[in-house]
Amino acid sequence: MNPLERYEPLVDDTAAFRAACDRPLPSVVRVNTVKTDRERAVRALEQEGVTFEPVDWHDDLFRLPDRSPGTNWAYFHGWLHGQEEVSVLPGLALDPQPGERVWDACAAPGSKTTQLSAAMDDIGTVVANDNNLGRLSALRHNTERLGVTNVAVTNQDARNFSLKPFAFDAFDRALVDAPCSCEGTCRKNPDVLDEWTLHHVEQVAGIQKGILTRAVQATRPGGTVVYSTCTFAPEENEAVLDHVLEAEDCELVPFDLPLETVPGVTEWDGETYDPSVERAHRVYPHHNDTGGFFCAKLRVGGESDAEAADGETVDEEPAADEEVAA
Amino acid sequence: MSDEPTNDGHRFDRLPATAAEREVPGRATREEVVDWWAERFGVNPSLFDGYSFWEKGAGKIWIYNGDAPDGVRIEAIGMTFLRTRQEHWKPTTRAVSRFGSHATRNLVVLDDEEARRFAAGEDQEVERWDGDWGYLIAAHEIAGETEPIGVGLYLHGELRSRVPKGSREELGSLTE
């Protein structure tokens, strides 16, 4: 069975959904603002005669229809990073600020990690964790290539992540871009559909619950946790949120994303979920001609001890960032 | 075995501020690292004010802009920056790429053809260079500014590309 069939009851236009899933995705790059800005990146691509198209919902993304994103000067200089469009969504939802302490629980290969660093102007601390040492080498390659200096890399099981190596005891924000059954990436890698099993869905859902639980625990009261996957399976999305809402002191908060999405589902396969899971966003391939995605934003319960809750300044002193502007 | 503190290859140790605070023999100090960039490349030391410097692995210096305690045992902090504990210190390609645009000396600006050869990893004669021999920053003009390409080793009229094998690329010509 093609697993996409099971999601047809959830989508508005099944034919368009299935047709979009069959079309390959173009190469997309994100401008790395740690090293350059949009204007210089555009100028470099034009000088080299590289064809590119803007992405209408995000200024720092370009589609490169003609060639691999890795073979141009702008990429060579670390001004561009190959990253699927929908993959920038959790970083936008998390909205980390310069000086904050941020945990990227499942960080490899680092596309989102380096996006978080750039959003923080490379100031503050991003702890990029992954349990897979091999994939961490890809992450390290990317942080170095993009010239990011505020990332600390750890190799732990995120479900029982220890802050012991660090001199602080909670994060301001955490991103759980969880391992999942990945049907949303079928436009890049159709094999995910052949390899899909319900058993894997059930197994990985347990891991997802464990990681999201730990992320809520490791984030300070009033802090923000974002949960994202590239699967359509409610077992790995809304059911995981439902579990953590029950088990930990946290709530789902409404938030906007800059493209067309639909709300999370409150019923699936005989199960019902907390009504607030509707505040999560489902991204279907046929709505924006992208990959599939899921993204939710949580506020950790309790009183925040500073006005640092959402986008306010925290106690880090600003560091040298002049070179970014040069 | 003596009780003298030693370099531990599994741990990130913060560089001592100055030689007076040095405990591990042979370890570069923060002052030496910043002064080296100032002397070699004319980079204003204040550029590095907010950053910390660490050693993990013999002579490998890392630059970091986040929060971590001394002696932290994790996989990486920040990025690799400089190779010390050898006669001629060598900046990393990544450090030059990130910070090299602030260089005011020992920066060789290549023309379009030279830049493409350098990025592809080729050695080439650059006889017009009349500055120092040793490690230089090779750069080119792109998008209206001078941008570092990587580390070059200049010896006897030849500029040897030190762009790491995995990063070498056959790139296109730039038009104005």
Short mmCIF file of C-alpha atoms in Angstrom, two decimals:
data_model
loop_
_atom_site.label_atom_id
_atom_site.label_comp_id
_atom_site.label_asym_id
_atom_site.label_seq_id
_atom_site.Cartn_x
_atom_site.Cartn_y
_atom_site.Cartn_z
CA MET A 1 0.00 0.00 0.00
CA ASN A 2 1.17 3.51 -0.71
CA PRO A 3 1.04 5.18 2.73
CA LEU A 4 -0.16 8.43 1.14
CA GLU A 5 -3.56 6.73 0.66
CA ARG A 6 -4.19 6.68 4.39
CA TYR A 7 -3.97 10.49 4.54
CA GLU A 8 -6.48 11.12 1.75
CA PRO A 9 -9.36 11.58 4.25
CA LEU A 10 -7.37 14.47 5.78
CA VAL A 11 -6.78 16.52 2.62
CA ASP A 12 -9.13 18.80 0.68
CA ASP A 13 -8.18 17.67 -2.83
CA THR A 14 -6.81 14.14 -2.99
CA ALA A 15 -5.96 14.25 -6.70
CA ALA A 16 -3.94 17.44 -6.31
CA PHE A 17 -2.28 16.04 -3.18
CA ARG A 18 -1.20 12.85 -4.93
CA ALA A 19 -0.11 14.68 -8.08
CA ALA A 20 2.04 17.11 -6.08
CA CYS A 21 3.65 14.22 -4.19
CA ASP A 22 4.71 12.71 -7.54
CA ARG A 23 6.50 15.86 -8.77
CA PRO A 24 10.17 16.28 -7.89
CA LEU A 25 11.17 19.36 -5.88
CA PRO A 26 13.61 21.98 -7.21
CA SER A 27 16.90 22.70 -5.44
CA VAL A 28 16.44 25.47 -2.90
CA VAL A 29 19.08 27.49 -1.06
CA ARG A 30 18.92 29.72 1.99
CA VAL A 31 21.10 32.84 2.23
CA ASN A 32 23.50 32.50 5.19
CA THR A 33 23.28 35.91 6.85
CA VAL A 34 26.18 35.06 9.17
CA LYS A 35 28.46 35.63 6.17
CA THR A 36 26.59 37.81 3.73
CA ASP A 37 23.23 39.35 2.95
CA ARG A 38 20.55 38.76 0.34
CA GLU A 39 21.74 41.60 -1.90
CA ARG A 40 25.33 40.34 -2.18
CA ALA A 41 24.17 36.77 -2.71
CA VAL A 42 21.90 37.89 -5.54
CA ARG A 43 24.69 39.91 -7.10
CA ALA A 44 27.14 36.99 -6.94
CA LEU A 45 24.64 34.61 -8.58
CA GLU A 46 23.96 37.18 -11.31
CA GLN A 47 27.69 37.78 -11.93
CA GLU A 48 28.21 34.05 -12.43
CA GLY A 49 25.13 33.66 -14.65
CA VAL A 50 23.36 31.25 -12.27
CA THR A 51 19.60 31.05 -12.83
CA PHE A 52 17.59 31.51 -9.65
CA GLU A 53 14.05 32.35 -8.66
CA PRO A 54 12.90 34.02 -5.46
CA VAL A 55 10.56 32.12 -3.13
CA ASP A 56 7.60 34.41 -2.60
CA TRP A 57 7.03 33.68 1.09
CA HIS A 58 10.64 34.02 2.29
CA ASP A 59 13.18 36.68 1.19
CA ASP A 60 16.25 34.57 1.96
CA LEU A 61 15.26 31.51 -0.10
CA PHE A 62 15.96 30.95 -3.80
CA ARG A 63 15.10 28.11 -6.14
CA LEU A 64 17.91 27.01 -8.45
CA PRO A 65 16.18 25.22 -11.33
CA ASP A 66 19.25 24.49 -13.48
CA ARG A 67 22.02 23.10 -11.40
CA SER A 68 23.18 21.64 -8.17
CA PRO A 69 23.29 24.33 -5.48
CA GLY A 70 26.86 23.36 -4.57
CA THR A 71 28.65 24.54 -7.72
CA ASN A 72 28.75 28.31 -7.67
CA TRP A 73 30.90 30.96 -5.99
CA ALA A 74 28.19 32.10 -3.59
CA TYR A 75 27.87 28.54 -2.28
CA PHE A 76 31.66 28.09 -2.19
CA HIS A 77 31.92 31.15 0.10
CA GLY A 78 29.33 29.75 2.50
CA TRP A 79 26.81 32.44 1.54
CA LEU A 80 24.24 29.79 0.54
CA HIS A 81 23.06 26.58 2.12
CA GLY A 82 20.96 23.92 0.39
CA GLN A 83 17.78 23.56 2.44
CA GLU A 84 14.28 22.48 1.49
CA GLU A 85 11.74 25.32 1.70
CA VAL A 86 9.53 23.85 4.41
CA SER A 87 12.58 23.08 6.51
CA VAL A 88 12.94 26.77 7.42
CA LEU A 89 9.50 26.77 9.11
CA PRO A 90 10.46 25.46 12.57
CA GLY A 91 13.25 28.05 12.83
CA LEU A 92 10.77 30.81 12.00
CA ALA A 93 8.34 29.43 14.60
CA LEU A 94 11.05 29.18 17.27
CA ASP A 95 12.21 32.77 16.58
CA PRO A 96 15.39 32.62 18.72
CA GLN A 97 16.93 35.93 19.76
CA PRO A 98 20.60 37.03 20.01
CA GLY A 99 22.09 36.03 23.37
CA GLU A 100 19.64 33.25 24.19
CA ARG A 101 20.39 29.61 25.01
CA VAL A 102 18.78 27.34 22.48
CA TRP A 103 18.66 23.56 22.21
CA ASP A 104 18.42 21.81 18.84
CA ALA A 105 17.61 18.30 20.07
CA CYS A 106 17.90 16.37 16.77
CA ALA A 107 20.24 18.68 14.95
CA ALA A 108 22.09 16.77 12.21
CA PRO A 109 22.82 17.63 9.46
CA GLY A 110 22.52 21.18 10.77
CA SER A 111 20.37 23.11 8.27
CA LYS A 112 18.07 24.26 11.04
CA THR A 113 20.91 24.67 13.54
CA THR A 114 22.72 27.12 11.29
CA GLN A 115 19.45 28.92 10.53
CA LEU A 116 18.91 29.38 14.29
CA SER A 117 22.46 30.76 14.67
CA ALA A 118 21.89 33.20 11.84
CA ALA A 119 18.59 34.34 13.38
CA MET A 120 20.57 35.00 16.61
CA ASP A 121 23.24 36.97 14.69
CA ASP A 122 25.65 34.22 15.82
CA ILE A 123 25.37 35.55 19.40
CA GLY A 124 24.28 33.37 22.34
CA THR A 125 24.48 29.58 22.49
CA VAL A 126 22.98 26.92 20.26
CA VAL A 127 23.50 23.42 21.65
CA ALA A 128 23.22 21.14 18.63
CA ASN A 129 22.67 17.54 19.69
CA ASP A 130 22.30 14.35 17.73
CA ASN A 131 22.49 10.73 18.83
CA ASN A 132 24.15 9.69 15.57
CA LEU A 133 27.87 10.38 15.55
CA GLY A 134 28.17 9.87 11.77
CA ARG A 135 25.48 12.46 11.07
CA LEU A 136 27.21 14.84 13.50
CA SER A 137 30.18 15.04 11.16
CA ALA A 138 27.83 16.42 8.48
CA LEU A 139 26.56 18.95 11.00
CA ARG A 140 30.09 20.03 11.91
CA HIS A 141 30.96 20.36 8.25
CA ASN A 142 27.97 22.67 7.77
CA THR A 143 28.61 24.85 10.83
CA GLU A 144 32.24 25.33 9.73
CA ARG A 145 31.35 25.97 6.10
CA LEU A 146 28.78 28.57 7.10
CA GLY A 147 31.19 30.21 9.57
CA VAL A 148 28.94 29.79 12.59
CA THR A 149 30.71 30.31 15.94
CA ASN A 150 27.97 29.98 18.57
CA VAL A 151 27.16 26.27 18.21
CA ALA A 152 28.22 23.66 20.78
CA VAL A 153 27.86 20.11 19.49
CA THR A 154 26.83 17.20 21.73
CA ASN A 155 26.28 13.49 21.06
CA GLN A 156 23.59 12.29 23.46
CA ASP A 157 20.27 10.47 23.39
CA ALA A 158 17.93 13.47 23.41
CA ARG A 159 15.35 11.57 25.50
CA ASN A 160 17.57 11.80 28.55
CA PHE A 161 19.72 14.73 27.53
CA SER A 162 21.95 16.00 30.33
CA LEU A 163 22.87 19.66 30.72
CA LYS A 164 25.76 18.62 32.94
CA PRO A 165 28.48 19.61 30.42
CA PHE A 166 27.22 23.20 30.54
CA ALA A 167 27.21 25.87 33.20
CA PHE A 168 23.49 26.58 32.89
CA ASP A 169 20.49 24.49 33.82
CA ALA A 170 17.76 25.40 31.31
CA PHE A 171 17.31 26.60 27.75
CA ASP A 172 15.29 29.62 26.67
CA ARG A 173 14.05 27.74 23.63
CA ALA A 174 14.21 24.25 22.20
CA LEU A 175 13.62 22.79 18.77
CA VAL A 176 12.54 19.17 18.36
CA ASP A 177 12.72 18.45 14.65
CA ALA A 178 12.04 14.82 15.32
CA PRO A 179 13.12 11.67 13.49
CA CYS A 180 9.97 10.50 11.71
CA SER A 181 8.61 8.37 8.89
CA CYS A 182 9.28 11.22 6.46
CA GLU A 183 6.49 10.79 3.88
CA GLY A 184 6.64 14.58 3.46
CA THR A 185 10.05 14.21 1.81
CA CYS A 186 8.75 11.84 -0.90
CA ARG A 187 9.23 14.51 -3.58
CA LYS A 188 12.97 14.39 -2.86
CA ASN A 189 13.26 10.74 -1.91
CA PRO A 190 10.41 8.49 -3.14
CA ASP A 191 12.01 5.50 -1.38
CA VAL A 192 10.49 6.65 1.91
CA LEU A 193 7.11 5.48 0.62
CA ASP A 194 8.36 1.97 -0.17
CA GLU A 195 10.08 1.66 3.18
CA TRP A 196 7.07 2.87 5.19
CA THR A 197 5.56 0.53 7.81
CA LEU A 198 2.96 1.10 10.51
CA HIS A 199 5.27 -0.66 12.94
CA HIS A 200 7.91 2.01 12.36
CA VAL A 201 5.33 4.76 12.87
CA GLU A 202 4.41 3.28 16.25
CA GLN A 203 8.01 2.80 17.25
CA VAL A 204 9.20 6.27 16.27
CA ALA A 205 6.16 7.88 17.96
CA GLY A 206 7.48 6.56 21.27
CA ILE A 207 10.87 8.17 20.60
CA GLN A 208 9.21 11.44 19.60
CA LYS A 209 7.22 11.55 22.85
CA GLY A 210 10.40 10.96 24.82
CA ILE A 211 12.34 13.72 23.07
CA LEU A 212 9.56 16.32 23.23
CA THR A 213 9.01 15.53 26.92
CA ARG A 214 12.70 16.09 27.63
CA ALA A 215 12.69 19.35 25.62
CA VAL A 216 9.82 20.74 27.71
CA GLN A 217 11.64 19.72 30.90
CA ALA A 218 14.92 21.29 29.77
CA THR A 219 13.33 24.63 28.85
CA ARG A 220 12.79 27.31 31.47
CA PRO A 221 9.30 28.35 32.60
CA GLY A 222 7.81 30.65 30.00
CA GLY A 223 10.22 29.39 27.35
CA THR A 224 9.33 28.15 23.88
CA VAL A 225 9.52 24.66 22.39
CA VAL A 226 8.84 23.95 18.74
CA TYR A 227 7.96 20.45 17.55
CA SER A 228 8.23 19.60 13.86
CA THR A 229 8.27 16.57 11.57
CA CYS A 230 8.11 15.84 7.86
CA THR A 231 5.39 13.20 8.20
CA PHE A 232 1.61 13.39 7.69
CA ALA A 233 0.97 10.66 10.29
CA PRO A 234 -1.18 11.97 13.17
CA GLU A 235 0.36 9.25 15.35
CA GLU A 236 3.69 11.14 15.03
CA ASN A 237 2.23 14.64 15.18
CA GLU A 238 -0.98 15.47 17.06
CA ALA A 239 -0.79 12.27 19.16
CA VAL A 240 2.70 13.21 20.33
CA LEU A 241 1.52 16.71 21.28
CA ASP A 242 -1.52 15.23 23.06
CA HIS A 243 0.75 12.97 25.10
CA VAL A 244 3.09 15.78 26.16
CA LEU A 245 0.24 18.19 26.97
CA GLU A 246 -1.02 15.52 29.37
CA ALA A 247 2.34 14.62 30.87
CA GLU A 248 4.09 17.99 31.23
CA ASP A 249 3.26 21.56 32.23
CA CYS A 250 2.99 23.22 28.83
CA GLU A 251 0.44 24.52 26.33
CA LEU A 252 0.17 24.87 22.59
CA VAL A 253 0.20 28.48 21.42
CA PRO A 254 -1.24 29.92 18.21
CA PHE A 255 1.33 31.23 15.72
CA ASP A 256 1.49 32.26 12.09
CA LEU A 257 3.52 30.75 9.27
CA PRO A 258 4.06 32.65 6.01
CA LEU A 259 2.43 30.10 3.70
CA GLU A 260 -0.84 28.21 3.34
CA THR A 261 -1.40 25.61 6.06
CA VAL A 262 -4.29 23.74 7.66
CA PRO A 263 -4.88 23.15 11.40
CA GLY A 264 -3.83 20.01 13.24
CA VAL A 265 -6.39 17.21 13.38
CA THR A 266 -8.27 16.33 16.59
CA GLU A 267 -9.44 12.85 15.54
CA TRP A 268 -7.66 9.99 13.83
CA ASP A 269 -8.15 6.26 13.64
CA GLY A 270 -10.61 6.17 16.55
CA GLU A 271 -8.49 8.40 18.79
CA THR A 272 -9.35 11.95 19.83
CA TYR A 273 -6.76 14.53 20.81
CA ASP A 274 -6.70 17.66 22.96
CA PRO A 275 -8.61 20.34 20.99
CA SER A 276 -5.64 22.72 21.19
CA VAL A 277 -3.68 20.57 18.71
CA GLU A 278 -5.61 22.56 16.08
CA ARG A 279 -3.08 25.32 16.81
CA ALA A 280 -0.42 23.23 15.05
CA HIS A 281 0.14 23.68 11.31
CA ARG A 282 -0.07 20.97 8.65
CA VAL A 283 1.68 21.77 5.36
CA TYR A 284 0.52 19.76 2.35
CA PRO A 285 2.57 19.59 -0.87
CA HIS A 286 -0.25 20.73 -3.18
CA HIS A 287 -0.99 23.97 -1.28
CA ASN A 288 2.37 25.70 -1.78
CA ASP A 289 4.21 23.30 -4.13
CA THR A 290 6.58 22.25 -1.31
CA GLY A 291 7.38 19.14 0.68
CA GLY A 292 5.01 18.04 3.44
CA PHE A 293 5.52 19.26 6.98
CA PHE A 294 4.09 19.59 10.49
CA CYS A 295 4.94 22.31 13.01
CA ALA A 296 3.67 23.15 16.51
CA LYS A 297 4.73 25.75 19.06
CA LEU A 298 4.51 25.22 22.83
CA ARG A 299 4.92 27.51 25.80
CA VAL A 300 6.44 25.88 28.86
CA GLY A 301 4.29 26.46 31.94
CA GLY A 302 5.15 28.38 35.09
CA GLU A 303 6.23 31.94 35.71
CA SER A 304 9.12 33.22 33.65
CA ASP A 305 11.68 34.83 35.95
CA ALA A 306 12.48 37.70 33.60
CA GLU A 307 10.73 39.51 30.82
CA ALA A 308 12.65 37.17 28.60
CA ALA A 309 9.71 35.07 27.52
CA ASP A 310 9.27 35.88 23.89
CA GLY A 311 11.76 37.95 22.06
CA GLU A 312 12.84 40.21 24.90
CA THR A 313 16.43 40.74 25.83
CA VAL A 314 18.17 38.32 28.13
CA ASP A 315 21.30 38.63 30.19
CA GLU A 316 23.99 37.83 27.63
CA GLU A 317 26.28 40.63 26.65
CA PRO A 318 26.49 41.27 22.94
CA ALA A 319 29.61 39.96 21.28
CA ALA A 320 31.61 41.03 18.28
CA ASP A 321 29.48 40.83 15.18
CA GLU A 322 31.00 43.61 13.12
CA GLU A 323 32.30 41.22 10.52
CA VAL A 324 28.79 40.32 9.50
CA ALA A 325 28.22 43.79 8.20
CA ALA A 326 31.56 44.14 6.44
CA MET B 1 55.35 11.17 34.81
CA SER B 2 55.23 14.65 36.22
CA ASP B 3 52.18 16.34 37.72
CA GLU B 4 52.47 19.14 35.19
CA PRO B 5 49.11 19.91 33.52
CA THR B 6 48.98 18.56 29.97
CA ASN B 7 46.88 18.94 26.89
CA ASP B 8 43.96 16.49 26.91
CA GLY B 9 42.73 15.64 23.43
CA HIS B 10 39.20 14.84 24.65
CA ARG B 11 38.49 18.11 26.35
CA PHE B 12 38.13 21.77 25.35
CA ASP B 13 40.42 23.91 27.50
CA ARG B 14 40.06 27.67 27.41
CA LEU B 15 43.28 29.41 26.38
CA PRO B 16 45.00 31.33 29.16
CA ALA B 17 44.71 35.09 28.72
CA THR B 18 48.46 35.70 28.84
CA ALA B 19 51.73 33.82 29.25
CA ALA B 20 51.71 34.61 32.99
CA GLU B 21 48.57 32.47 33.36
CA ARG B 22 49.79 29.59 31.23
CA GLU B 23 49.78 26.20 33.02
CA VAL B 24 49.90 23.72 30.15
CA PRO B 25 53.31 23.86 28.46
CA GLY B 26 53.26 24.84 24.81
CA ARG B 27 49.68 26.07 24.88
CA ALA B 28 49.06 29.29 22.95
CA THR B 29 47.58 32.16 24.91
CA ARG B 30 44.62 34.24 23.88
CA GLU B 31 46.94 37.23 23.60
CA GLU B 32 49.31 35.35 21.29
CA VAL B 33 46.48 34.18 19.06
CA VAL B 34 44.93 37.62 18.67
CA ASP B 35 48.36 39.25 18.24
CA TRP B 36 49.25 36.70 15.56
CA TRP B 37 46.20 37.67 13.50
CA ALA B 38 47.09 41.34 14.02
CA GLU B 39 50.72 40.90 13.01
CA ARG B 40 50.19 38.48 10.16
CA PHE B 41 47.02 39.90 8.61
CA GLY B 42 46.56 43.32 10.20
CA VAL B 43 43.25 42.26 11.76
CA ASN B 44 42.27 44.65 14.54
CA PRO B 45 42.34 42.66 17.83
CA SER B 46 39.02 44.22 18.89
CA LEU B 47 37.33 42.08 16.21
CA PHE B 48 37.77 39.12 18.55
CA ASP B 49 36.68 40.83 21.78
CA GLY B 50 33.49 38.84 22.26
CA TYR B 51 34.97 35.45 21.35
CA SER B 52 36.66 32.80 23.46
CA PHE B 53 39.50 30.56 22.27
CA TRP B 54 39.97 26.91 23.16
CA GLU B 55 42.43 24.08 22.54
CA LYS B 56 41.35 20.51 21.87
CA GLY B 57 43.74 18.21 20.12
CA ALA B 58 47.39 19.20 20.13
CA GLY B 59 47.68 22.72 18.83
CA LYS B 60 44.19 22.94 17.34
CA ILE B 61 42.61 26.23 18.39
CA TRP B 62 38.83 26.75 18.23
CA ILE B 63 36.92 30.04 18.29
CA TYR B 64 33.58 30.16 20.09
CA ASN B 65 30.94 32.77 20.73
CA GLY B 66 28.74 30.80 23.15
CA ASP B 67 28.59 29.66 26.72
CA ALA B 68 30.63 26.68 27.99
CA PRO B 69 32.70 25.89 31.08
CA ASP B 70 36.44 25.28 30.91
CA GLY B 71 37.32 21.64 30.28
CA VAL B 72 34.01 20.79 28.63
CA ARG B 73 33.92 17.30 27.07
CA ILE B 74 31.64 17.60 24.05
CA GLU B 75 32.05 17.07 20.32
CA ALA B 76 32.74 20.63 19.18
CA ILE B 77 32.44 24.27 20.13
CA GLY B 78 32.31 27.02 17.52
CA MET B 79 34.72 26.43 14.67
CA THR B 80 38.33 25.47 14.14
CA PHE B 81 40.44 28.60 13.86
CA LEU B 82 44.19 28.16 13.97
CA ARG B 83 46.85 25.45 14.06
CA THR B 84 49.53 26.13 16.69
CA ARG B 85 52.32 24.08 18.33
CA GLN B 86 54.25 24.19 15.05
CA GLU B 87 56.89 26.57 13.71
CA HIS B 88 54.55 28.43 11.36
CA TRP B 89 51.05 28.84 12.68
CA LYS B 90 48.36 28.23 10.08
CA PRO B 91 44.86 29.69 9.99
CA THR B 92 42.07 27.32 8.96
CA THR B 93 40.28 27.78 5.65
CA ARG B 94 37.06 28.37 7.57
CA ALA B 95 38.60 31.03 9.81
CA VAL B 96 39.97 32.84 6.78
CA SER B 97 36.60 32.58 5.08
CA ARG B 98 34.78 34.03 8.08
CA PHE B 99 37.29 36.63 9.33
CA GLY B 100 39.72 37.15 6.44
CA SER B 101 37.83 40.06 4.89
CA HIS B 102 39.21 42.17 7.75
CA ALA B 103 42.81 41.50 6.68
CA THR B 104 44.88 44.49 5.62
CA ARG B 105 48.12 42.66 4.82
CA ASN B 106 49.27 39.32 3.50
CA LEU B 107 46.08 39.28 1.49
CA VAL B 108 46.61 38.53 -2.20
CA VAL B 109 43.75 39.54 -4.47
CA LEU B 110 43.53 37.18 -7.45
CA ASP B 111 42.04 37.92 -10.85
CA ASP B 112 39.14 35.88 -12.21
CA GLU B 113 41.22 33.14 -13.83
CA GLU B 114 43.61 32.89 -10.84
CA ALA B 115 40.69 32.73 -8.40
CA ARG B 116 39.08 29.87 -10.31
CA ARG B 117 42.36 27.94 -10.38
CA PHE B 118 42.89 28.57 -6.67
CA ALA B 119 39.38 27.33 -5.74
CA ALA B 120 40.05 24.19 -7.81
CA GLY B 121 43.14 23.50 -5.69
CA GLU B 122 45.79 24.36 -8.29
CA ASP B 123 49.21 25.82 -7.49
CA GLN B 124 50.22 28.76 -9.69
CA GLU B 125 52.91 31.37 -10.27
CA VAL B 126 51.95 34.76 -8.85
CA GLU B 127 55.14 36.71 -9.40
CA ARG B 128 53.68 40.17 -8.77
CA TRP B 129 53.43 39.39 -5.04
CA ASP B 130 56.14 41.29 -3.16
CA GLY B 131 54.91 40.73 0.40
CA ASP B 132 55.86 38.02 2.88
CA TRP B 133 56.30 34.36 2.07
CA GLY B 134 54.34 31.82 4.09
CA TYR B 135 50.60 31.62 4.71
CA LEU B 136 48.56 34.26 2.88
CA ILE B 137 44.87 34.91 2.48
CA ALA B 138 43.88 34.47 -1.16
CA ALA B 139 40.87 36.58 -2.12
CA HIS B 140 38.97 37.85 -5.15
CA GLU B 141 36.45 40.52 -6.04
CA ILE B 142 32.85 39.35 -5.99
CA ALA B 143 29.57 41.24 -5.63
CA GLY B 144 31.43 44.51 -5.25
CA GLU B 145 33.76 43.53 -2.42
CA THR B 146 36.93 41.56 -1.71
CA GLU B 147 36.07 38.09 -0.41
CA PRO B 148 38.58 35.55 0.94
CA ILE B 149 38.75 32.26 -0.95
CA GLY B 150 41.11 30.37 1.32
CA VAL B 151 44.62 29.91 2.67
CA GLY B 152 47.53 29.99 0.25
CA LEU B 153 51.13 29.07 0.95
CA TYR B 154 53.43 31.45 -0.93
CA LEU B 155 56.95 30.14 -1.61
CA HIS B 156 59.47 31.06 -4.33
CA GLY B 157 57.03 32.92 -6.55
CA GLU B 158 54.39 30.18 -6.35
CA LEU B 159 51.04 30.38 -4.60
CA ARG B 160 50.01 26.93 -3.42
CA SER B 161 46.30 26.48 -2.83
CA ARG B 162 45.52 25.02 0.58
CA VAL B 163 41.80 24.66 -0.14
CA PRO B 164 40.94 21.25 1.40
CA LYS B 165 40.30 18.48 -1.14
CA GLY B 166 36.61 18.11 -0.25
CA SER B 167 35.98 21.83 -0.73
CA ARG B 168 37.69 22.26 -4.11
CA GLU B 169 35.35 23.25 -6.89
CA GLU B 170 35.43 24.07 -10.61
CA LEU B 171 33.65 27.42 -10.61
CA GLY B 172 32.46 29.83 -13.26
CA SER B 173 33.80 33.18 -14.46
CA LEU B 174 32.36 36.30 -12.88
CA THR B 175 31.21 39.16 -15.06
CA GLU B 176 30.85 42.75 -13.92
#
